[in-house]
PDB file of C-alpha atoms in Angstrom:
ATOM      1  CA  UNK A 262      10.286  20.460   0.543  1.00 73.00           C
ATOM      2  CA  UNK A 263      12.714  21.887  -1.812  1.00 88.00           C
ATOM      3  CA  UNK A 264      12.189  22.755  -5.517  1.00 88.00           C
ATOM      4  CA  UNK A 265      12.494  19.624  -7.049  1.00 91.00           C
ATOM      5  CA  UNK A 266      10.833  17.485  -4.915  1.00 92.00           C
ATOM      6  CA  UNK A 267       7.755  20.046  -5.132  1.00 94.00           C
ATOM      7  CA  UNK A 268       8.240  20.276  -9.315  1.00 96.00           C
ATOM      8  CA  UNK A 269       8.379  15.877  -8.790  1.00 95.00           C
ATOM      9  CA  UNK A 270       4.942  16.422  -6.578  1.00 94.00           C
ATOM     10  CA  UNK A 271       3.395  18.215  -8.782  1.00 96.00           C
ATOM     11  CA  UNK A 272       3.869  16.582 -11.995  1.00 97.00           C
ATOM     12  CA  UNK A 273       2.913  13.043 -10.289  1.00 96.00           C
ATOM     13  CA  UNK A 274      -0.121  14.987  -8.772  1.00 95.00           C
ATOM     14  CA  UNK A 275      -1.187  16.250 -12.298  1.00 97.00           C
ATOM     15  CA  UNK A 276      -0.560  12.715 -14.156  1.00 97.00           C
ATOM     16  CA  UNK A 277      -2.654  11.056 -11.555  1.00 95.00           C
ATOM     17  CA  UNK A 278      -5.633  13.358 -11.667  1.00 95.00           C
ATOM     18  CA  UNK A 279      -5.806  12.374 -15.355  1.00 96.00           C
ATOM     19  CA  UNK A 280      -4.551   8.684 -14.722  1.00 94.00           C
ATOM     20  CA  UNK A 281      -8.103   8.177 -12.389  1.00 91.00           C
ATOM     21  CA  UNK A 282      -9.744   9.303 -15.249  1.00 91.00           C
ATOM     22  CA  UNK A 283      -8.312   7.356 -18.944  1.00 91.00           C
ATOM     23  CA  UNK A 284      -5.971   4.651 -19.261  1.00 90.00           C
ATOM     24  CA  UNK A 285      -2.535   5.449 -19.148  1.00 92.00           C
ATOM     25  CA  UNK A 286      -1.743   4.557 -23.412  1.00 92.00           C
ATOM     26  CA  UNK A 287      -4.118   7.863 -23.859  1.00 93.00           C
ATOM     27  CA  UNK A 288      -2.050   9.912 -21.175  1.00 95.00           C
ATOM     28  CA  UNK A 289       0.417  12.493 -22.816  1.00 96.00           C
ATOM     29  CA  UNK A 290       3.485  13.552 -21.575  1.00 96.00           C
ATOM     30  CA  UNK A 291       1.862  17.355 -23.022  1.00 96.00           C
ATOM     31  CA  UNK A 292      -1.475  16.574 -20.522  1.00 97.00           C
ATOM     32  CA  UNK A 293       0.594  16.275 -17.739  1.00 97.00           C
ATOM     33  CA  UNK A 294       3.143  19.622 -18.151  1.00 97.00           C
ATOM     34  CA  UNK A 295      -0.194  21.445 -19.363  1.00 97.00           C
ATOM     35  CA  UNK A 296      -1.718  20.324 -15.979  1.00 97.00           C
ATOM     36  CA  UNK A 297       1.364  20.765 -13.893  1.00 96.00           C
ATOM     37  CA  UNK A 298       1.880  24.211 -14.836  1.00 96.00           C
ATOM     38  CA  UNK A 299       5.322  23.190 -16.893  1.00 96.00           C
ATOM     39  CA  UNK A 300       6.752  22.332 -19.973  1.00 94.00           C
ATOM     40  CA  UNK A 301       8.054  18.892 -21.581  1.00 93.00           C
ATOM     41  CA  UNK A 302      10.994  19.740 -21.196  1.00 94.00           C
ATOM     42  CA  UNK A 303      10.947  20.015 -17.001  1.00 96.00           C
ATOM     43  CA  UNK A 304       9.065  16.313 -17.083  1.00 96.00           C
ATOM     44  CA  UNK A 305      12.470  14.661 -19.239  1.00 96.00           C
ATOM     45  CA  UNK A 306      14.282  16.201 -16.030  1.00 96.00           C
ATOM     46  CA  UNK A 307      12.664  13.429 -13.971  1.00 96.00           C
ATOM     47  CA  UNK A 308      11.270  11.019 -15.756  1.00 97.00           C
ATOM     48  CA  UNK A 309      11.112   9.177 -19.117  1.00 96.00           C
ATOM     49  CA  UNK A 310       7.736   8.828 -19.936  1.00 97.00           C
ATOM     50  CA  UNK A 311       4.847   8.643 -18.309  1.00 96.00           C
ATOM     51  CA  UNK A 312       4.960   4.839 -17.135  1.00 95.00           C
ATOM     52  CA  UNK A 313       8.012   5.453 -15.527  1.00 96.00           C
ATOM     53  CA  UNK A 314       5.781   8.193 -13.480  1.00 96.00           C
ATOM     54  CA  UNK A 315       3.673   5.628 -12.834  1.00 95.00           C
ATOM     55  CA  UNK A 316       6.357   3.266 -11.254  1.00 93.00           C
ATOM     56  CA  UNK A 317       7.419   6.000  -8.934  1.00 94.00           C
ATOM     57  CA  UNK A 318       3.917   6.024  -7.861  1.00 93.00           C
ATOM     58  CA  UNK A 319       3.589   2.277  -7.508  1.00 91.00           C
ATOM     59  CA  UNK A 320       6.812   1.876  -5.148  1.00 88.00           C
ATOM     60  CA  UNK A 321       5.383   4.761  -3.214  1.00 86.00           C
ATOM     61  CA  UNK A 322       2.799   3.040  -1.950  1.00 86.00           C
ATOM     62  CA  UNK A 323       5.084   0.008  -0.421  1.00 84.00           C
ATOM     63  CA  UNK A 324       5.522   0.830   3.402  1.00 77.00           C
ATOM     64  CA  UNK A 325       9.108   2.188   3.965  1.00 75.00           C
ATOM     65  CA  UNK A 326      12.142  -0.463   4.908  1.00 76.00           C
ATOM     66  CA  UNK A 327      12.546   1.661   8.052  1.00 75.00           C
ATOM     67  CA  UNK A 328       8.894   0.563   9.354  1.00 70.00           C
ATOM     68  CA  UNK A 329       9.020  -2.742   8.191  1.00 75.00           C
ATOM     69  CA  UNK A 330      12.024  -3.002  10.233  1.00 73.00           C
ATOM     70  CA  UNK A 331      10.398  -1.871  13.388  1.00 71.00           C
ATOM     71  CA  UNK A 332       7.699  -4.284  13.097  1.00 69.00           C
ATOM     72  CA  UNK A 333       9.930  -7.398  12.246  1.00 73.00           C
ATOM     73  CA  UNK A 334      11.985  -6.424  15.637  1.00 69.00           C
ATOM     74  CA  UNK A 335       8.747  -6.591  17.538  1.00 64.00           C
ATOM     75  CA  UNK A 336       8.254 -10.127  16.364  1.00 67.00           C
ATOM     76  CA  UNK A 337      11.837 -11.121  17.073  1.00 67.00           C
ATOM     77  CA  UNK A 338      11.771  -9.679  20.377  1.00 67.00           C
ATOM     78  CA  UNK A 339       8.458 -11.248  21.529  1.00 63.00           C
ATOM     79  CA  UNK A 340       7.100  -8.011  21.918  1.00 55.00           C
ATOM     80  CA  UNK A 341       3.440  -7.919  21.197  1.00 55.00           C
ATOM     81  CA  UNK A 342       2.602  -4.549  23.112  1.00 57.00           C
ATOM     82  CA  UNK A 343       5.207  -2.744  20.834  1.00 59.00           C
ATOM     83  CA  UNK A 344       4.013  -4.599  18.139  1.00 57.00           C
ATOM     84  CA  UNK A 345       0.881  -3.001  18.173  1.00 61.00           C
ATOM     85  CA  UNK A 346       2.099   0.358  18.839  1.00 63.00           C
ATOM     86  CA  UNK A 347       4.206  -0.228  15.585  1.00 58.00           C
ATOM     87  CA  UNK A 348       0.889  -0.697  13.649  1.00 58.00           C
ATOM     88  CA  UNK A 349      -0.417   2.703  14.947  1.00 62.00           C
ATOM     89  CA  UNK A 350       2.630   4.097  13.891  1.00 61.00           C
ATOM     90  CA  UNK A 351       2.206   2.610  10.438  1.00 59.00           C
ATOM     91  CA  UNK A 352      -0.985   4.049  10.190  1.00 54.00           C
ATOM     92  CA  UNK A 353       0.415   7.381  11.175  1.00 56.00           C
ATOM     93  CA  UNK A 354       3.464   7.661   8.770  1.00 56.00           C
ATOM     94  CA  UNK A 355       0.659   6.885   6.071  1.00 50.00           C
ATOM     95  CA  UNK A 356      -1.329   9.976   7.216  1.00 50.00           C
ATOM     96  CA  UNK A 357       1.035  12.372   7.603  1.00 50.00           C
ATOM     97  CA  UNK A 358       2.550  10.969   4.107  1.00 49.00           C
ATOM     98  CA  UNK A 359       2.557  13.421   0.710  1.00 43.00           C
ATOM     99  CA  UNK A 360       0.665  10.159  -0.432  1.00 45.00           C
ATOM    100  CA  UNK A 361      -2.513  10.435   2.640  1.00 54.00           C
ATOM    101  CA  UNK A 362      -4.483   9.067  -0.663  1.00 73.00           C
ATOM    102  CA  UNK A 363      -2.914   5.756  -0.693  1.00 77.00           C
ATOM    103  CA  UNK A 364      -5.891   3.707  -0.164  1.00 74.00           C
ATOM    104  CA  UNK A 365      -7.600   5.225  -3.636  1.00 81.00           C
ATOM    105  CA  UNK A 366      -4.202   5.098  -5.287  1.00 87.00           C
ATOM    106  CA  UNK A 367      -4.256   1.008  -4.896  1.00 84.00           C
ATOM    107  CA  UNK A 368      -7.956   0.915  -5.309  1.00 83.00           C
ATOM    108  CA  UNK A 369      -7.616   2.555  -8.818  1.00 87.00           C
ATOM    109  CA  UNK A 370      -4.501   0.523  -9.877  1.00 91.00           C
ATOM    110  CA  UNK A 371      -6.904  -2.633  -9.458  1.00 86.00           C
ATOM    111  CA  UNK A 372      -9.711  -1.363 -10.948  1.00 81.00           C
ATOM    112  CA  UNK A 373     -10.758  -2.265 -14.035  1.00 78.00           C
ATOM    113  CA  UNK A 374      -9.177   0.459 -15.766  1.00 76.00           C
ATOM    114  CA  UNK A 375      -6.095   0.372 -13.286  1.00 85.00           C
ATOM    115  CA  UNK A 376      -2.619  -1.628 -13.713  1.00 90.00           C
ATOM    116  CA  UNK A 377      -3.092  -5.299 -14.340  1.00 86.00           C
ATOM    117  CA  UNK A 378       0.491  -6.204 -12.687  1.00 90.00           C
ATOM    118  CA  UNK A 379       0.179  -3.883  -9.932  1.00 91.00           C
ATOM    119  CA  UNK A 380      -1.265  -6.570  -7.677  1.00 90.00           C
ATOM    120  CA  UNK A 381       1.529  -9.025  -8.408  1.00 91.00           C
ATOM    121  CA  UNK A 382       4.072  -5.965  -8.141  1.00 91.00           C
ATOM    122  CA  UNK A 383       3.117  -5.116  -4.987  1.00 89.00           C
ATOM    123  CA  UNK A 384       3.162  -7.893  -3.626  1.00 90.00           C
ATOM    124  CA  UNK A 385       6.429  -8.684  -4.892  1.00 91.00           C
ATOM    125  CA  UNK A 386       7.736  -5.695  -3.840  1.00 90.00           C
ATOM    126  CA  UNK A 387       6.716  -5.597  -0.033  1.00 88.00           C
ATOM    127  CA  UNK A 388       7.884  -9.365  -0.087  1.00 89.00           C
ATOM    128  CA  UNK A 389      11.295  -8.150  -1.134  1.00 89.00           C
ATOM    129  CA  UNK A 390      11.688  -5.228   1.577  1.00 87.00           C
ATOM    130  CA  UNK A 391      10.767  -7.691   4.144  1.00 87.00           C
ATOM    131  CA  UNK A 392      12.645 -11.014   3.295  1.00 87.00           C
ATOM    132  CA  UNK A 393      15.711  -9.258   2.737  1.00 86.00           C
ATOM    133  CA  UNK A 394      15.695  -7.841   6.518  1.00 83.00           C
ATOM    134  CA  UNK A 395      15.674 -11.182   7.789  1.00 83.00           C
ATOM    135  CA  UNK A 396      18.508 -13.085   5.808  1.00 79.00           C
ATOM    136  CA  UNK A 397      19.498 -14.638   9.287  1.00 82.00           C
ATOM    137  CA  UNK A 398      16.478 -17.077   9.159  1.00 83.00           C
ATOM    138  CA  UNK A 399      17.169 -20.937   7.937  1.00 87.00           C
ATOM    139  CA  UNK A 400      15.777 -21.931   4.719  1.00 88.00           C
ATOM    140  CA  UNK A 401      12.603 -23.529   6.460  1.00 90.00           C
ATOM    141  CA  UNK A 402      11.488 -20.733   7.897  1.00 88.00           C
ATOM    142  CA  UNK A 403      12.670 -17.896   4.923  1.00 87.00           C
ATOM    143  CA  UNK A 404       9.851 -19.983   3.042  1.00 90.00           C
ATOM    144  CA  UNK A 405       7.151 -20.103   5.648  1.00 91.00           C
ATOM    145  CA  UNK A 406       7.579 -16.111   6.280  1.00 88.00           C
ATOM    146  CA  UNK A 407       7.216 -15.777   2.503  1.00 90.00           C
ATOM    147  CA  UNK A 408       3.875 -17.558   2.319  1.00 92.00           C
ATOM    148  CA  UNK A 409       2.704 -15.568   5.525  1.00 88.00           C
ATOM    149  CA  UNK A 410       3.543 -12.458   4.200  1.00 87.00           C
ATOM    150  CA  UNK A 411       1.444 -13.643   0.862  1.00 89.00           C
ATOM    151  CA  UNK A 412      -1.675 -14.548   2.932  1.00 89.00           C
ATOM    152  CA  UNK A 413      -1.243 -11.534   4.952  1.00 85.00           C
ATOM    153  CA  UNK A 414      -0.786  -8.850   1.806  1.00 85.00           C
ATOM    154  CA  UNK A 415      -3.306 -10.568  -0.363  1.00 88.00           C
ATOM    155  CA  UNK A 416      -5.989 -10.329   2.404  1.00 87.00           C
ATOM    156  CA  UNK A 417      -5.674  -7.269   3.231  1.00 84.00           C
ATOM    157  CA  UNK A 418      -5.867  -6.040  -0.185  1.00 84.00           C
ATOM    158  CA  UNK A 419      -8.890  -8.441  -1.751  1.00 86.00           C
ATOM    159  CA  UNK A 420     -10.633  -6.393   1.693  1.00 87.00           C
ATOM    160  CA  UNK A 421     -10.054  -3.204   0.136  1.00 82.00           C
ATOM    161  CA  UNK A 422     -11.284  -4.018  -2.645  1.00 84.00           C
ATOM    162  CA  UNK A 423     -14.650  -5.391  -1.327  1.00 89.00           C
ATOM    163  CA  UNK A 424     -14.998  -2.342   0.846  1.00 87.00           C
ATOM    164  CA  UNK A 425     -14.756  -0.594  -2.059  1.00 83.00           C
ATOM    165  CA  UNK A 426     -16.789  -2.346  -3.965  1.00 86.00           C
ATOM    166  CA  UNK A 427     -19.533  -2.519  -1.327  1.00 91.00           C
ATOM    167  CA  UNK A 428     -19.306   1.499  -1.252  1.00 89.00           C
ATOM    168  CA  UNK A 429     -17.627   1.582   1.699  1.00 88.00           C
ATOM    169  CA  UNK A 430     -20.335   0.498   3.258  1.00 93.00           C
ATOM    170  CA  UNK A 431     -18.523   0.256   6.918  1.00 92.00           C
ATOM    171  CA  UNK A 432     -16.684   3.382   8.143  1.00 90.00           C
ATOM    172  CA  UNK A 433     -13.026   3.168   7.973  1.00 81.00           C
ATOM    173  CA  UNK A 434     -12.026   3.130  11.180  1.00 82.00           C
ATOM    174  CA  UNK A 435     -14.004  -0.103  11.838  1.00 89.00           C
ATOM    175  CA  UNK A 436     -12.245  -1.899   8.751  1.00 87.00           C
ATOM    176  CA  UNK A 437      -9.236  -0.802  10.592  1.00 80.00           C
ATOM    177  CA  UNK A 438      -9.994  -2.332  14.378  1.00 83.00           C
ATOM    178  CA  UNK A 439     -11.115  -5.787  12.858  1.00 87.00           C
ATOM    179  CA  UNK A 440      -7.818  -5.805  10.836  1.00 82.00           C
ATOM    180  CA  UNK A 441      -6.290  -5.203  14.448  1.00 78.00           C
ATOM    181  CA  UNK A 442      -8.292  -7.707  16.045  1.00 83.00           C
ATOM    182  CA  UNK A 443      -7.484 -10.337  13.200  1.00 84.00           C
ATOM    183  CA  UNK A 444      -4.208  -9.777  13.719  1.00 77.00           C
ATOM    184  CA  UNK A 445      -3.938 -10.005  17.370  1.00 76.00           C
ATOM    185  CA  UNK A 446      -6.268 -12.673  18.622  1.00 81.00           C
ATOM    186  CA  UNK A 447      -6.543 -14.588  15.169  1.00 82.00           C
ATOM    187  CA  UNK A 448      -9.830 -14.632  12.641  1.00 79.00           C
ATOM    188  CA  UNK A 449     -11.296 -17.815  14.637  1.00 84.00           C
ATOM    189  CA  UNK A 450     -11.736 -15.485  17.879  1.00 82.00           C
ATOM    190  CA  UNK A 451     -13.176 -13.310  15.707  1.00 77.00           C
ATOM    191  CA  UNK A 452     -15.554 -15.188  14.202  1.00 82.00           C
ATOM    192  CA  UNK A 453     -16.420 -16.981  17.524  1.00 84.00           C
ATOM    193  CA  UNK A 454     -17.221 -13.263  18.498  1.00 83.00           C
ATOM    194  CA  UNK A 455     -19.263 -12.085  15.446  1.00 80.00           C
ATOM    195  CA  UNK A 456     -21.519 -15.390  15.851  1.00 83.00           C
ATOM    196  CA  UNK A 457     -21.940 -15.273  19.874  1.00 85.00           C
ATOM    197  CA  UNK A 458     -22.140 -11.695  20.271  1.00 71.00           C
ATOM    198  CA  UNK A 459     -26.149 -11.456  20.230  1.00 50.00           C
ATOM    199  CA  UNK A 460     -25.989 -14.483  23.044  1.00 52.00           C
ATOM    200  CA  UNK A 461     -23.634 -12.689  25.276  1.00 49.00           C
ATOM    201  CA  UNK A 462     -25.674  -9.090  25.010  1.00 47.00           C
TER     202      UNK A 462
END
């Protein structure tokens, strides 16, 4: 990482320390540099103000073009083994991301003392990345993939919150596999199992 991206790092590692803490109106562009190590001066070298800090951090968390890409091929190519192998690649490229925090970054944004138009943002966002990839569809199904991808980001997110919410009262990795299983044999097979299991034991 060279010297700017690390002086960019830092400063949006320092405003979101204080960020999970107080609402961004009571955030100063002084808190941050003090907290960073630099002066005002460095932050007007990337950003500014602090909301436009924040933005950076928003689009962050939208998976990259590049991985949405892969995935959309596996659907076009009928290729449900790679498809899954692209989800376990999309979990890796979040781990190994400068952001491996992702998960508390959106939980804050929708908390209560988060970012009111994050949710709609994001969605908006990741709708965007994906719809323009696949500008060869007809009109028909353009608006069906649009709904999809609606259902698909807004339950995936509300789960998050709940899990948060509920103190994370599952471990992680099991949030993960039934997102996997939802997505590959549908939420009726999986409610079909969570009802019959104790029959079939």
């Amino acid at each position: 990482m060279g010297v700017k991206e690390q002086t960019k790092t830092n400063l949006k590692e320092a405003f979101w320390s204080i960020y999970k803490e107080k609402p961004i109106n009571k955030i100063s562009i002084k808190e941050i540099t003090d907290t960073a190590g630099y002066n005002r001066g460095t932050f007007y070298n990337y950003y500014n103000d602090v909301y436009d800090i924040l933005n950076e951090i928003k689009q962050g968390l939208v998976p990259s073009e590049e991985l949405l890409s892969s995935i959309l091929q596996s659907f076009q190519d009928n290729d449900l083994h790679n498809l899954k192998a692209e989800r376990e690649q999309a979990r890796y490229e979040l781990e190994k991301s400068q952001d491996r925090d992702m998960n508390e970054k959106i939980m804050v944004l929708l908390g209560p003392n988060g970012d009111p138009d994050f949710l709609y943002e994001y969605k908006k966002m990741a709708r965007e990345k994906i719809l323009n990839q696949v500008k060869d569809l007809d009109e028909k199904n353009q608006i069906k993939l649009e709904y999809i991808i609606e259902f698909l980001i807004s339950g995936m997110i509300h789960t998050w919150l709940l899990w948060s919410e509920n103190n994370e009262d599952m471990p992680e990795d099991e949030l993960d596999k039934m997102f996997n299983e939802i997505a590959e044999i549908g939420f009726e097979k999986v409610l079909v199992d969570i009802f019959n299991g104790d029959k079939e034991n």
